[in-house]
Amino acid sequence: MTMVPAEPYPFEFVPEHCALLIIDMQRDFLEPGGFGEMLGNDVSQLRRTIVPNQTLLAAWRAKHLPVIHTREGHRPDLSDLPPAKKVRGHGKTTIGDPGPMGRILVRGEAGHDIVPELYPRAGEPVIDKPGKGAFFATDLHAILQNLGVTQLVVTGVTTEVCVNTTVREANDRGYDCLVPEDCVGSYFPEFQMMGLKMIAAQGGIFGWVAHSHGILAALEGASR
Ligand code: C5J
């Protein structure tokens, strides 16, 4: 066990029971010319997380600790897409429609896949999730339990949506979650700030917030 400097207080990091969970680092959210940018979002707000995630991922892999990736998306026949999610926002282009990198948030399409910089390696589970939270309608909890995981370092995008929803779901299932602020991103700076504050508020109501430097330092000397 090693202490990681964090808010609201140091995190008791137990590497042998901790997985790195990388949320939705998908091309449509992060790449110029993707769906996110098509909607008018500033993708640089998300792209700044790529390098810190690459560094953390490399350190995690070097220690042979579990890494799990997620992707938000739906079956090509859209049978798992709730009608409410399809029509929400009244956009001209919605989930399942043709977009700049294939059909929007549909599994198997180029835009749905993970950015090359953080591409999963063989053996690293990829959770295809139909919702914002990574536990809803997936086998993530079973996978984590089988690995003996009790702690999660949660990174990815977006801070206030899929990262926050997943941290809340994990918290309710008994996992301790640590969120490195430089490895999560939002298109909206005010949501980035509040999304992180909400996790660590009230004595860590959903978990802890740290900088990846502290986690990297704690990983030194860790083994599984
Ligand atoms: C994620 C979204 N991944 N914002 N999705 O946060 O719709």
Short mmCIF file of C-alpha atoms and ligand atoms in Angstrom, two decimals:
data_model
loop_
_atom_site.label_atom_id
_atom_site.label_comp_id
_atom_site.label_asym_id
_atom_site.label_seq_id
_atom_site.Cartn_x
_atom_site.Cartn_y
_atom_site.Cartn_z
CA MET A 1 0.00 0.00 0.00
CA THR A 2 1.29 3.47 -0.94
CA MET A 3 -0.25 6.87 -0.31
CA VAL A 4 -1.12 9.06 -3.29
CA PRO A 5 -1.57 12.79 -2.61
CA ALA A 6 -5.22 13.48 -3.41
CA GLU A 7 -8.33 15.46 -2.53
CA PRO A 8 -10.05 15.29 -0.10
CA TYR A 9 -7.24 13.30 1.60
CA PRO A 10 -4.46 10.92 0.55
CA PHE A 11 -5.57 7.79 -1.32
CA GLU A 12 -4.40 4.41 0.01
CA PHE A 13 -3.23 2.90 -3.28
CA VAL A 14 -3.09 -0.90 -3.36
CA PRO A 15 -1.68 -1.64 -6.84
CA GLU A 16 -2.37 -5.38 -6.70
CA HIS A 17 -6.10 -4.62 -6.36
CA CYS A 18 -6.29 -1.59 -8.65
CA ALA A 19 -7.32 -1.43 -12.32
CA LEU A 20 -6.90 1.42 -14.77
CA LEU A 21 -10.29 2.13 -16.37
CA ILE A 22 -10.05 4.35 -19.44
CA ILE A 23 -13.42 5.75 -20.45
CA ASP A 24 -14.49 6.40 -24.05
CA MET A 25 -11.29 7.77 -25.61
CA GLN A 26 -13.05 7.40 -28.96
CA ARG A 27 -12.19 9.06 -32.26
CA ASP A 28 -15.63 10.67 -32.63
CA PHE A 29 -15.21 12.46 -29.31
CA LEU A 30 -11.54 13.44 -29.63
CA GLU A 31 -10.48 13.81 -33.23
CA PRO A 32 -10.71 16.90 -35.40
CA GLY A 33 -13.37 16.14 -38.01
CA GLY A 34 -15.28 13.82 -35.69
CA PHE A 35 -18.82 14.00 -34.37
CA GLY A 36 -17.85 16.01 -31.28
CA GLU A 37 -16.25 18.72 -33.36
CA MET A 38 -19.15 18.60 -35.85
CA LEU A 39 -21.42 19.59 -32.96
CA GLY A 40 -19.26 22.68 -32.38
CA ASN A 41 -17.17 21.37 -29.51
CA ASP A 42 -13.52 22.30 -28.94
CA VAL A 43 -11.77 18.93 -29.14
CA SER A 44 -8.51 20.38 -27.83
CA GLN A 45 -10.14 20.34 -24.38
CA LEU A 46 -10.22 16.54 -24.65
CA ARG A 47 -7.04 16.02 -26.65
CA ARG A 48 -4.88 17.47 -23.85
CA THR A 49 -5.65 14.26 -21.92
CA ILE A 50 -4.08 11.95 -24.52
CA VAL A 51 -0.43 12.35 -23.50
CA PRO A 52 -1.04 12.03 -19.72
CA ASN A 53 -3.17 8.95 -20.42
CA GLN A 54 -0.44 7.49 -22.62
CA THR A 55 2.10 7.95 -19.81
CA LEU A 56 -0.18 6.40 -17.20
CA LEU A 57 -1.12 3.53 -19.51
CA ALA A 58 2.54 2.77 -20.27
CA ALA A 59 3.37 2.72 -16.55
CA TRP A 60 0.37 0.48 -15.83
CA ARG A 61 1.31 -1.94 -18.57
CA ALA A 62 4.93 -2.01 -17.42
CA LYS A 63 3.71 -3.21 -14.01
CA HIS A 64 1.36 -5.80 -15.57
CA LEU A 65 -1.61 -4.32 -13.72
CA PRO A 66 -5.09 -4.66 -15.27
CA VAL A 67 -6.18 -2.14 -17.90
CA ILE A 68 -9.77 -1.91 -19.11
CA HIS A 69 -11.05 0.33 -21.91
CA THR A 70 -14.63 1.39 -22.62
CA ARG A 71 -16.45 2.66 -25.69
CA GLU A 72 -19.88 4.24 -25.76
CA GLY A 73 -21.96 2.92 -28.65
CA HIS A 74 -24.78 0.80 -29.94
CA ARG A 75 -25.52 -2.27 -32.00
CA PRO A 76 -25.74 -1.57 -35.75
CA ASP A 77 -29.48 -2.37 -35.67
CA LEU A 78 -29.85 0.17 -32.81
CA SER A 79 -31.93 -2.36 -30.86
CA ASP A 80 -30.15 -1.29 -27.65
CA LEU A 81 -30.64 2.44 -28.26
CA PRO A 82 -33.42 3.86 -26.08
CA PRO A 83 -35.74 6.06 -28.18
CA ALA A 84 -35.25 8.85 -25.62
CA LYS A 85 -31.48 8.83 -26.23
CA LYS A 86 -32.02 8.83 -30.01
CA VAL A 87 -34.20 11.94 -30.06
CA ARG A 88 -32.72 13.90 -27.15
CA GLY A 89 -31.41 17.29 -28.25
CA HIS A 90 -33.46 17.40 -31.45
CA GLY A 91 -30.19 17.38 -33.43
CA LYS A 92 -30.20 17.10 -37.23
CA THR A 93 -27.69 14.25 -36.91
CA THR A 94 -28.24 11.81 -34.06
CA ILE A 95 -26.97 8.40 -32.93
CA GLY A 96 -27.06 5.87 -35.77
CA ASP A 97 -27.05 8.49 -38.54
CA PRO A 98 -24.17 8.78 -41.01
CA GLY A 99 -21.47 11.06 -39.55
CA PRO A 100 -18.01 12.24 -40.54
CA MET A 101 -16.39 8.95 -39.40
CA GLY A 102 -19.18 6.48 -40.08
CA ARG A 103 -22.48 6.02 -38.29
CA ILE A 104 -22.59 7.99 -35.05
CA LEU A 105 -21.83 5.89 -31.93
CA VAL A 106 -22.37 2.61 -33.73
CA ARG A 107 -20.09 -0.33 -32.96
CA GLY A 108 -17.71 -1.23 -35.75
CA GLU A 109 -17.63 2.27 -37.23
CA ALA A 110 -14.32 4.18 -37.44
CA GLY A 111 -15.46 7.03 -35.20
CA HIS A 112 -16.61 4.63 -32.50
CA ASP A 113 -13.15 3.16 -32.10
CA ILE A 114 -10.47 4.22 -29.64
CA VAL A 115 -7.85 6.79 -30.68
CA PRO A 116 -4.66 5.17 -31.99
CA GLU A 117 -2.53 6.76 -29.25
CA LEU A 118 -4.35 4.72 -26.60
CA TYR A 119 -5.32 1.68 -28.61
CA PRO A 120 -6.02 -1.42 -26.48
CA ARG A 121 -3.50 -4.22 -26.54
CA ALA A 122 -4.50 -7.85 -27.01
CA GLY A 123 -5.74 -9.16 -23.67
CA GLU A 124 -7.00 -5.79 -22.38
CA PRO A 125 -10.80 -5.98 -22.05
CA VAL A 126 -12.81 -3.46 -24.08
CA ILE A 127 -16.26 -2.82 -22.63
CA ASP A 128 -18.84 -1.76 -25.19
CA LYS A 129 -21.43 0.16 -23.23
CA PRO A 130 -24.79 1.46 -24.41
CA GLY A 131 -25.06 4.01 -21.61
CA LYS A 132 -23.02 6.71 -20.00
CA GLY A 133 -21.99 4.54 -17.04
CA ALA A 134 -19.61 1.64 -17.72
CA PHE A 135 -21.47 -0.73 -15.37
CA PHE A 136 -24.92 -0.38 -16.93
CA ALA A 137 -25.75 -3.36 -19.20
CA THR A 138 -22.12 -4.59 -19.29
CA ASP A 139 -20.01 -7.31 -17.68
CA LEU A 140 -17.53 -4.84 -16.17
CA HIS A 141 -18.41 -5.66 -12.55
CA ALA A 142 -17.95 -9.40 -13.15
CA ILE A 143 -14.60 -8.82 -14.86
CA LEU A 144 -13.35 -6.64 -12.00
CA GLN A 145 -14.50 -9.11 -9.38
CA ASN A 146 -12.78 -11.99 -11.17
CA LEU A 147 -9.57 -9.95 -11.23
CA GLY A 148 -9.83 -9.22 -7.51
CA VAL A 149 -10.08 -5.48 -8.17
CA THR A 150 -11.34 -3.22 -5.38
CA GLN A 151 -9.90 0.10 -6.55
CA LEU A 152 -10.15 1.94 -9.85
CA VAL A 153 -8.13 4.73 -11.38
CA VAL A 154 -10.70 6.23 -13.75
CA THR A 155 -9.58 8.35 -16.71
CA GLY A 156 -11.03 9.44 -20.04
CA VAL A 157 -13.87 11.57 -21.33
CA THR A 158 -16.01 13.34 -20.60
CA THR A 159 -15.45 14.31 -16.98
CA GLU A 160 -19.00 15.32 -16.15
CA VAL A 161 -20.79 12.67 -18.21
CA CYS A 162 -19.32 9.20 -18.68
CA VAL A 163 -16.47 9.54 -16.18
CA ASN A 164 -18.73 10.91 -13.45
CA THR A 165 -21.51 8.42 -14.14
CA THR A 166 -19.05 5.52 -14.03
CA VAL A 167 -17.42 6.74 -10.81
CA ARG A 168 -20.85 6.99 -9.17
CA GLU A 169 -21.82 3.51 -10.35
CA ALA A 170 -18.49 2.12 -9.11
CA ASN A 171 -18.88 3.84 -5.76
CA ASP A 172 -22.29 2.22 -5.27
CA ARG A 173 -20.73 -1.17 -6.02
CA GLY A 174 -18.04 -0.70 -3.37
CA TYR A 175 -15.03 0.35 -5.45
CA ASP A 176 -12.69 3.12 -4.33
CA CYS A 177 -12.17 5.45 -7.29
CA LEU A 178 -9.23 7.76 -7.89
CA VAL A 179 -9.54 10.27 -10.74
CA PRO A 180 -6.38 11.93 -12.11
CA GLU A 181 -7.48 15.42 -13.09
CA ASP A 182 -5.03 15.73 -16.01
CA CYS A 183 -6.26 12.43 -17.53
CA VAL A 184 -9.96 13.40 -17.73
CA GLY A 185 -11.44 16.03 -20.00
CA SER A 186 -14.58 17.98 -20.77
CA TYR A 187 -15.45 20.20 -23.71
CA PHE A 188 -16.55 22.74 -21.08
CA PRO A 189 -13.94 24.08 -18.60
CA GLU A 190 -16.61 24.87 -15.99
CA PHE A 191 -17.92 21.28 -16.13
CA GLN A 192 -14.36 19.96 -15.87
CA MET A 193 -13.88 21.89 -12.65
CA MET A 194 -17.26 21.07 -11.14
CA GLY A 195 -17.16 17.45 -12.31
CA LEU A 196 -13.97 16.96 -10.32
CA LYS A 197 -15.19 18.94 -7.32
CA MET A 198 -18.33 16.81 -7.11
CA ILE A 199 -16.28 13.61 -6.82
CA ALA A 200 -14.13 14.77 -3.91
CA ALA A 201 -16.79 16.88 -2.13
CA GLN A 202 -18.14 16.03 1.30
CA GLY A 203 -15.15 13.97 2.36
CA GLY A 204 -14.89 12.11 -0.96
CA ILE A 205 -18.54 11.31 -1.53
CA PHE A 206 -17.75 9.50 -4.78
CA GLY A 207 -13.97 9.17 -4.57
CA TRP A 208 -10.65 10.99 -4.77
CA VAL A 209 -9.08 13.44 -7.23
CA ALA A 210 -5.32 13.53 -7.80
CA HIS A 211 -2.71 14.42 -10.43
CA SER A 212 -1.28 11.56 -12.46
CA HIS A 213 2.23 12.47 -11.26
CA GLY A 214 1.31 11.25 -7.77
CA ILE A 215 -0.04 7.98 -9.14
CA LEU A 216 3.05 7.46 -11.30
CA ALA A 217 5.29 8.01 -8.30
CA ALA A 218 3.28 5.50 -6.26
CA LEU A 219 3.44 2.95 -9.09
CA GLU A 220 7.24 2.90 -8.86
CA GLY A 221 8.11 -0.23 -6.94
CA ALA A 222 4.62 -1.71 -7.33
CA SER A 223 4.18 -5.22 -8.70
CA ARG A 224 1.36 -7.71 -9.11
C1 C5J B 1 -19.15 10.51 -22.82
C2 C5J B 1 -20.94 11.76 -23.80
N1 C5J B 1 -18.29 9.55 -23.09
N2 C5J B 1 -20.52 12.93 -23.31
N3 C5J B 1 -20.20 10.64 -23.67
O1 C5J B 1 -18.97 11.25 -21.88
O2 C5J B 1 -21.99 11.70 -24.41
#
